[in-house]
PDB file of C-alpha atoms in Angstrom:
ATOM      1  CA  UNK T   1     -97.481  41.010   7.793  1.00  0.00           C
ATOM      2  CA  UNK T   2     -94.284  41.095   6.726  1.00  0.00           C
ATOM      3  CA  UNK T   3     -94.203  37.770   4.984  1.00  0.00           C
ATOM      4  CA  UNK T   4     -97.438  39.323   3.128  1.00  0.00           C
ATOM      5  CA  UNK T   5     -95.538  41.805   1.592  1.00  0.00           C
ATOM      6  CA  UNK T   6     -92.053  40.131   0.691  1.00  0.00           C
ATOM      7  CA  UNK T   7     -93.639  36.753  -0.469  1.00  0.00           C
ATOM      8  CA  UNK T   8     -93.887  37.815  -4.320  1.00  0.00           C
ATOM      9  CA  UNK T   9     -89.656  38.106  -3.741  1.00  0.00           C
ATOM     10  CA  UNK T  10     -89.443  34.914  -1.470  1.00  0.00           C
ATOM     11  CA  UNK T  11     -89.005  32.531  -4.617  1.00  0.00           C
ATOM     12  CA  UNK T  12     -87.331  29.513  -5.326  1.00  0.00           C
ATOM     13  CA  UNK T  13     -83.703  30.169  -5.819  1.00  0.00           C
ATOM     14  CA  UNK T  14     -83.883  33.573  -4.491  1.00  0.00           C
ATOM     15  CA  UNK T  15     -81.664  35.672  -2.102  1.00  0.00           C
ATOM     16  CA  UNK T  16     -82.566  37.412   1.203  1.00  0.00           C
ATOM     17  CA  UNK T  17     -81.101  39.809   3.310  1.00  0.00           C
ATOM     18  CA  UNK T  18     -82.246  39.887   7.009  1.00  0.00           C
ATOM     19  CA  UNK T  19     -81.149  42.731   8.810  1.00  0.00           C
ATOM     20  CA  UNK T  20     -81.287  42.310  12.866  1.00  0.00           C
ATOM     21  CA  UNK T  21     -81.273  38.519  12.274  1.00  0.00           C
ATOM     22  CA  UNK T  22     -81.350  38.083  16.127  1.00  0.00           C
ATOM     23  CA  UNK T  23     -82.071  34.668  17.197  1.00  0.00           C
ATOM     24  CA  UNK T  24     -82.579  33.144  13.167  1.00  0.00           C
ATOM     25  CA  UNK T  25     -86.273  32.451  13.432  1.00  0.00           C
ATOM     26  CA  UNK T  26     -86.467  34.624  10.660  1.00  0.00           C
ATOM     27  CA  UNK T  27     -83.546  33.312   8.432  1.00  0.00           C
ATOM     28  CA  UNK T  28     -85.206  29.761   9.188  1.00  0.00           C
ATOM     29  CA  UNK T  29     -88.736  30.935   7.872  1.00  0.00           C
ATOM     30  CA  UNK T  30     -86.981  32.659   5.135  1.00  0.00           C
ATOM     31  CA  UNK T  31     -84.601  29.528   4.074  1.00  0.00           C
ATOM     32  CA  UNK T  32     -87.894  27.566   3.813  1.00  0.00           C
ATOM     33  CA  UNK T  33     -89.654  29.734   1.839  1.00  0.00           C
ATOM     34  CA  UNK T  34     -86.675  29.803  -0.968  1.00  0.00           C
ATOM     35  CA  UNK T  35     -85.420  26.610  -0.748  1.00  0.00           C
ATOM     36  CA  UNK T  36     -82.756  24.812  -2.044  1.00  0.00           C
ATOM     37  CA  UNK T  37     -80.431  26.437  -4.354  1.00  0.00           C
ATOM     38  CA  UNK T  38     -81.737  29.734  -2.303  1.00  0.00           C
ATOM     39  CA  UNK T  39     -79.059  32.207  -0.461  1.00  0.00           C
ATOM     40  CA  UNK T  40     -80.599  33.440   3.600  1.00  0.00           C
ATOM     41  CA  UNK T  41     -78.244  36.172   5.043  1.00  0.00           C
ATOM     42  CA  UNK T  42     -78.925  37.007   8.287  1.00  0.00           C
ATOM     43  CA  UNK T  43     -76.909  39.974   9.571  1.00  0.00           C
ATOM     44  CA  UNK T  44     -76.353  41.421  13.670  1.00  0.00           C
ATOM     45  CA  UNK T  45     -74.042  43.449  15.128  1.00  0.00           C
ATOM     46  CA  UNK T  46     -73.465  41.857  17.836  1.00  0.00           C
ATOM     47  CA  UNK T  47     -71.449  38.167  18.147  1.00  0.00           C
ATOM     48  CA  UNK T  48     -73.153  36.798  20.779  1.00  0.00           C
ATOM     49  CA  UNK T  49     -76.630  36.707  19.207  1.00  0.00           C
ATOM     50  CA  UNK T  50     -74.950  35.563  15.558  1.00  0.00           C
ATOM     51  CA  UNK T  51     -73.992  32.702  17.486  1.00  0.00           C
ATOM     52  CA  UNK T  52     -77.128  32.209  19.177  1.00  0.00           C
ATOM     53  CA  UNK T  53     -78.462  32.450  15.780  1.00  0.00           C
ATOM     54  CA  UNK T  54     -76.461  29.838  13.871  1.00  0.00           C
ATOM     55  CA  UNK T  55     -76.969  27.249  17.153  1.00  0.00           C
ATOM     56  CA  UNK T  56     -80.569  28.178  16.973  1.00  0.00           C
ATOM     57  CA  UNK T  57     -80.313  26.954  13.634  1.00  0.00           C
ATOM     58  CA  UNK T  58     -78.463  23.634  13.612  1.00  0.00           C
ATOM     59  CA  UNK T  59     -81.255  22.866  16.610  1.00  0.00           C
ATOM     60  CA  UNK T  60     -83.834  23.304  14.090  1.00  0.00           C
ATOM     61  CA  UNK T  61     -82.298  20.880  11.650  1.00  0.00           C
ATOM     62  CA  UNK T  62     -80.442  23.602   8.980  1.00  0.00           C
ATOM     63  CA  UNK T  63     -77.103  22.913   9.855  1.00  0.00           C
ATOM     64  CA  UNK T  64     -76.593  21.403   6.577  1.00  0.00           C
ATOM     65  CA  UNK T  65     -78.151  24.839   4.600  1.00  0.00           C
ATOM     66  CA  UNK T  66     -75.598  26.695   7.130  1.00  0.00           C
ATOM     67  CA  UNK T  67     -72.292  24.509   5.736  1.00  0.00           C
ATOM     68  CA  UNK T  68     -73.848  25.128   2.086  1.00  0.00           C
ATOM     69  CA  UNK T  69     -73.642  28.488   2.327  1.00  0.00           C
ATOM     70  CA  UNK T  70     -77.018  28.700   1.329  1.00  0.00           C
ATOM     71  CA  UNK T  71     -77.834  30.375   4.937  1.00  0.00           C
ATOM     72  CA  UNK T  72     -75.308  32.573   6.423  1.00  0.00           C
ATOM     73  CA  UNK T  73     -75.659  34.145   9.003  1.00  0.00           C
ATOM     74  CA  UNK T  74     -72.589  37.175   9.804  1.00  0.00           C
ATOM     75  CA  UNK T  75     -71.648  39.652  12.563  1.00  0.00           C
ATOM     76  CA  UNK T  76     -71.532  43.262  11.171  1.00  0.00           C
ATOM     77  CA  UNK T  77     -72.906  46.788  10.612  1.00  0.00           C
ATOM     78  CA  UNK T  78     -76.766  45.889   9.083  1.00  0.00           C
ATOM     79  CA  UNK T  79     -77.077  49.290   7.753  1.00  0.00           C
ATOM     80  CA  UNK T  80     -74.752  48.695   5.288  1.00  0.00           C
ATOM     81  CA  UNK T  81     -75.785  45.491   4.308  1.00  0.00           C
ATOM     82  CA  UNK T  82     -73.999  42.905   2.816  1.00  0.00           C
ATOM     83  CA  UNK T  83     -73.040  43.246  -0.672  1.00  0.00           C
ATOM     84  CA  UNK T  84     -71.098  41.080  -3.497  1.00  0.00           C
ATOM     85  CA  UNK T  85     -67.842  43.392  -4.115  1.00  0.00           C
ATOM     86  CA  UNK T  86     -67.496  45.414  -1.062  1.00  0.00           C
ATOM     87  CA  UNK T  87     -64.093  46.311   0.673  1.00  0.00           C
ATOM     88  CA  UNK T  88     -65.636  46.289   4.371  1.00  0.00           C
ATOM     89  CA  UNK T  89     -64.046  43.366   6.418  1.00  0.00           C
ATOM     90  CA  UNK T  90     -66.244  41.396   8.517  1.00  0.00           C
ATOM     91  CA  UNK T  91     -66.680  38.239  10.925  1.00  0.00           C
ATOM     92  CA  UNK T  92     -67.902  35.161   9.292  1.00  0.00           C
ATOM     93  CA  UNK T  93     -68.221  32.135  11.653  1.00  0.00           C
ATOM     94  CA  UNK T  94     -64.893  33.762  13.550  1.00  0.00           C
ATOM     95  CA  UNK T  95     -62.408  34.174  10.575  1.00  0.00           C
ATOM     96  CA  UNK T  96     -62.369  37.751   9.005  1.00  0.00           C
ATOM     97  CA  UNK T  97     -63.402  37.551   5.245  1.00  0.00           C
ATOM     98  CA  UNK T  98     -63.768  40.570   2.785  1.00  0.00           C
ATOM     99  CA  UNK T  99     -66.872  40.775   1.281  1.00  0.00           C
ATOM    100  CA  UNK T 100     -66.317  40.391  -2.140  1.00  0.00           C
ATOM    101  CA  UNK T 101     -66.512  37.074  -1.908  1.00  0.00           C
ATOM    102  CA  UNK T 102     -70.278  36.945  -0.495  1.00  0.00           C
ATOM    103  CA  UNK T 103     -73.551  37.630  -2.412  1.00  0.00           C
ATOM    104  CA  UNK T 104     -76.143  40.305  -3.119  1.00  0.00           C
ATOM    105  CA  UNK T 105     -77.746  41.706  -5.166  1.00  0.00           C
ATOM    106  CA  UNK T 106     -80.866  40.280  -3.077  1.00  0.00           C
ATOM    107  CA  UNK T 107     -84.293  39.757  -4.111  1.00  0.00           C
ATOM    108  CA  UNK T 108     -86.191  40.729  -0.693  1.00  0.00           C
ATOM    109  CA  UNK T 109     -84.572  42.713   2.420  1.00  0.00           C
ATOM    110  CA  UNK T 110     -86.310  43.084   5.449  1.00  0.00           C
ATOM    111  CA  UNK T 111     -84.591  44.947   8.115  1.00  0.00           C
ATOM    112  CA  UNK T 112     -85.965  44.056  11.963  1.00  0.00           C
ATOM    113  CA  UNK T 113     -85.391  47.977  12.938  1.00  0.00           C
ATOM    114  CA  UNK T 114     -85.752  51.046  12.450  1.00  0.00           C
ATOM    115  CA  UNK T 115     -83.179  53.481  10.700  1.00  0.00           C
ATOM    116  CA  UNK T 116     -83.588  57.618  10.456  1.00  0.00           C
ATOM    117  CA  UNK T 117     -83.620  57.332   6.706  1.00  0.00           C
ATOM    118  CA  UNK T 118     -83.278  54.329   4.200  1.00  0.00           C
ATOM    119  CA  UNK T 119     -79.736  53.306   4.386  1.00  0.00           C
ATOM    120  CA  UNK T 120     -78.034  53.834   0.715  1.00  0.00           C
ATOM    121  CA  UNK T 121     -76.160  50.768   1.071  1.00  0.00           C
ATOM    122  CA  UNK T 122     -79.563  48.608   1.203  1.00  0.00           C
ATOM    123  CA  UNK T 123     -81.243  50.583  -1.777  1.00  0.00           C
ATOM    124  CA  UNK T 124     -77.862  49.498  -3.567  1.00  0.00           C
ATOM    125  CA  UNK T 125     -78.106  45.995  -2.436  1.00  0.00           C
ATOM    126  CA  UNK T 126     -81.741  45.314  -3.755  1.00  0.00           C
ATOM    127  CA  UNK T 127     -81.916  43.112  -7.024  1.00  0.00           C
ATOM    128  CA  UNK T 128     -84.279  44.563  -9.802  1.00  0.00           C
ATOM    129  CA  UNK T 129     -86.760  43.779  -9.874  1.00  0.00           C
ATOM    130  CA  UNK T 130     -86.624  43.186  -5.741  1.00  0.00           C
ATOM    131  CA  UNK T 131     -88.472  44.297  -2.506  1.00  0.00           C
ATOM    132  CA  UNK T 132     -87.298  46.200   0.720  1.00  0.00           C
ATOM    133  CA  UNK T 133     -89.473  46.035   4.015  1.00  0.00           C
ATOM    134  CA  UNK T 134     -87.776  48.403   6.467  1.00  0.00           C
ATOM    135  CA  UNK T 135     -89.292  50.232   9.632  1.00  0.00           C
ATOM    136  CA  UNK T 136     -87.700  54.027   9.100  1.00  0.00           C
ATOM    137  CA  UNK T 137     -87.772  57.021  11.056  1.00  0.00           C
ATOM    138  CA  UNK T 138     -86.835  58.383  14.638  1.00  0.00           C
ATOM    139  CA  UNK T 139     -89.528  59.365  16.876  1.00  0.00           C
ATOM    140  CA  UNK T 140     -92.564  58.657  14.374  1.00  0.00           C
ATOM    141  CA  UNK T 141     -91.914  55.920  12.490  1.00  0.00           C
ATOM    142  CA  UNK T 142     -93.870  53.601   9.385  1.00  0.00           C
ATOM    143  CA  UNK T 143     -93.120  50.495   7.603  1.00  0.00           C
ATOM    144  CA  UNK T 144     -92.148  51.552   3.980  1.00  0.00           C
ATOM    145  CA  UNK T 145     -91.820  48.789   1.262  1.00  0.00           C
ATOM    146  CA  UNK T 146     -89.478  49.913  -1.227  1.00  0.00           C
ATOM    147  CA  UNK T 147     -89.598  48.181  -4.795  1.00  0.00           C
ATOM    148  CA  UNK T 148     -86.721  48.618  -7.526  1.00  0.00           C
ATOM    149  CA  UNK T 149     -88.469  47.647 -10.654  1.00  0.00           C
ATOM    150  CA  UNK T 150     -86.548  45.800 -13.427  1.00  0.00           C
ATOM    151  CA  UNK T 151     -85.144  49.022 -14.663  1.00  0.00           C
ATOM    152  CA  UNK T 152     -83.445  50.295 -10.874  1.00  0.00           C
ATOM    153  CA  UNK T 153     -86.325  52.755 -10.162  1.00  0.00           C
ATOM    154  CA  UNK T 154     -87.647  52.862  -6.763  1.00  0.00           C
ATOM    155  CA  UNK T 155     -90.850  53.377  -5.854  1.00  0.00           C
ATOM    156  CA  UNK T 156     -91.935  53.700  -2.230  1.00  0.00           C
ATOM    157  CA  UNK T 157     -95.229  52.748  -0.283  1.00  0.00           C
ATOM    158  CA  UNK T 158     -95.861  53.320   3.408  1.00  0.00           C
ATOM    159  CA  UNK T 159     -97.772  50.774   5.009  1.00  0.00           C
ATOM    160  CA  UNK T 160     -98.324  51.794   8.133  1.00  0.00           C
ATOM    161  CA  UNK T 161     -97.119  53.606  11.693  1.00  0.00           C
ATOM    162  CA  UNK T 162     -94.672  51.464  13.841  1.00  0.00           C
ATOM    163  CA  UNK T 163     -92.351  51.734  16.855  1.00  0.00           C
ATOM    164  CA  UNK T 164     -89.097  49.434  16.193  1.00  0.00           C
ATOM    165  CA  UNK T 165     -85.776  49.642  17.796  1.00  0.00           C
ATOM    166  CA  UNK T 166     -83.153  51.714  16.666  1.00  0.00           C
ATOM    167  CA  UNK T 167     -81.137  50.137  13.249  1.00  0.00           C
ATOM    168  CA  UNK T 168     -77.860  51.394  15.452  1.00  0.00           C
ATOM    169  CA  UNK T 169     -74.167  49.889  16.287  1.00  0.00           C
ATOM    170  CA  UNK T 170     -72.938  47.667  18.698  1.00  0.00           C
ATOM    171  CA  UNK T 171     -71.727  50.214  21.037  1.00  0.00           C
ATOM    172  CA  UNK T 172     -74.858  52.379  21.290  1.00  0.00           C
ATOM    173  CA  UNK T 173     -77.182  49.372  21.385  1.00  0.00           C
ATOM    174  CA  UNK T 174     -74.939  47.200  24.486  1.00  0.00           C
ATOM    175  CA  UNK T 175     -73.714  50.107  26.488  1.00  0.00           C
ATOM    176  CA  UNK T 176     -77.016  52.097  26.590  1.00  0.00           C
TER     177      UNK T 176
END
């Protein structure tokens, strides 16, 4: 369902945002979809399943999209994305890089769980024209697809009632 909604985004040449990458089966679908010359970033907060991720990925034959850079796949805080000219620090492959130097705005996000609210960092992140399919709420919760049309206004739709995970940190999510 989720591929339903993003495909119009998923493009040649065009750049994701995967929030809750996990194990990469996402990032992989997502890589195919835009191809070559395409940008896949797949962001966790926690280390061990980034590098479950990128192994997961050289298994399945993308370790060449992974030393392109056109699939990364990072350790840090998901709910505030990962944006081109940011001052947060994060882990890339184990070597701490500051963002600036890494991409966004990004055509299609999907974020695999579910935050109180839309995050402001993510709504800032989106490309316009661009896509957003994010799980949001606490107790009751719904898909919404957020679109920024070509002139940055958002419109939002809600698709229909979920129960994700909590979009949380590291800390609350290992040591619960």
């Amino acid at each position: 369902m989720m591929l339903q909604h993003l495909l119009p985004y998923l493009h040649p040449g065009a750049k994701v945002l995967d929030v809750g990458s996990g194990s990469g089966y996402l990032a992989a679908v997502l890589y195919h979809l835009v191809g070559e010359g395409g940008k896949v970033v797949g962001i966790d907060h926690i280390p061990e399943l980034v590098d479950w991720s990128v192994g997961n990925l050289k298994k399945d034959g993308l370790g060449k999209a992974l030393e392109s850079k056109e699939i990364e796949i990072i350790a840090g805080d998901g709910r505030q994305g990962y944006a081109a000219g940011g001052t947060v620090i994060c882990r890339l492959y184990d070597v701490v890089a500051h963002q600036e130097l890494f991409p966004g705005p990004y055509d299609a996000i999907h974020v695999g769980a579910a935050a109180p609210t839309v995050p402001d960092a993510l709504l800032e992140q989106l490309a316009s024209p661009g896509r957003m399919f994010i799980p949001v709420g606490s107790f009751s919760q719904s898909i919404q697809q957020i679109d920024k049309d070509e002139n940055g206004n958002i419109t939002r739709k809600r698709i229909m009632d979920v129960r994700y995970v909590p979009l949380t940190d590291r800390d609350k999510q290992v040591n619960f």
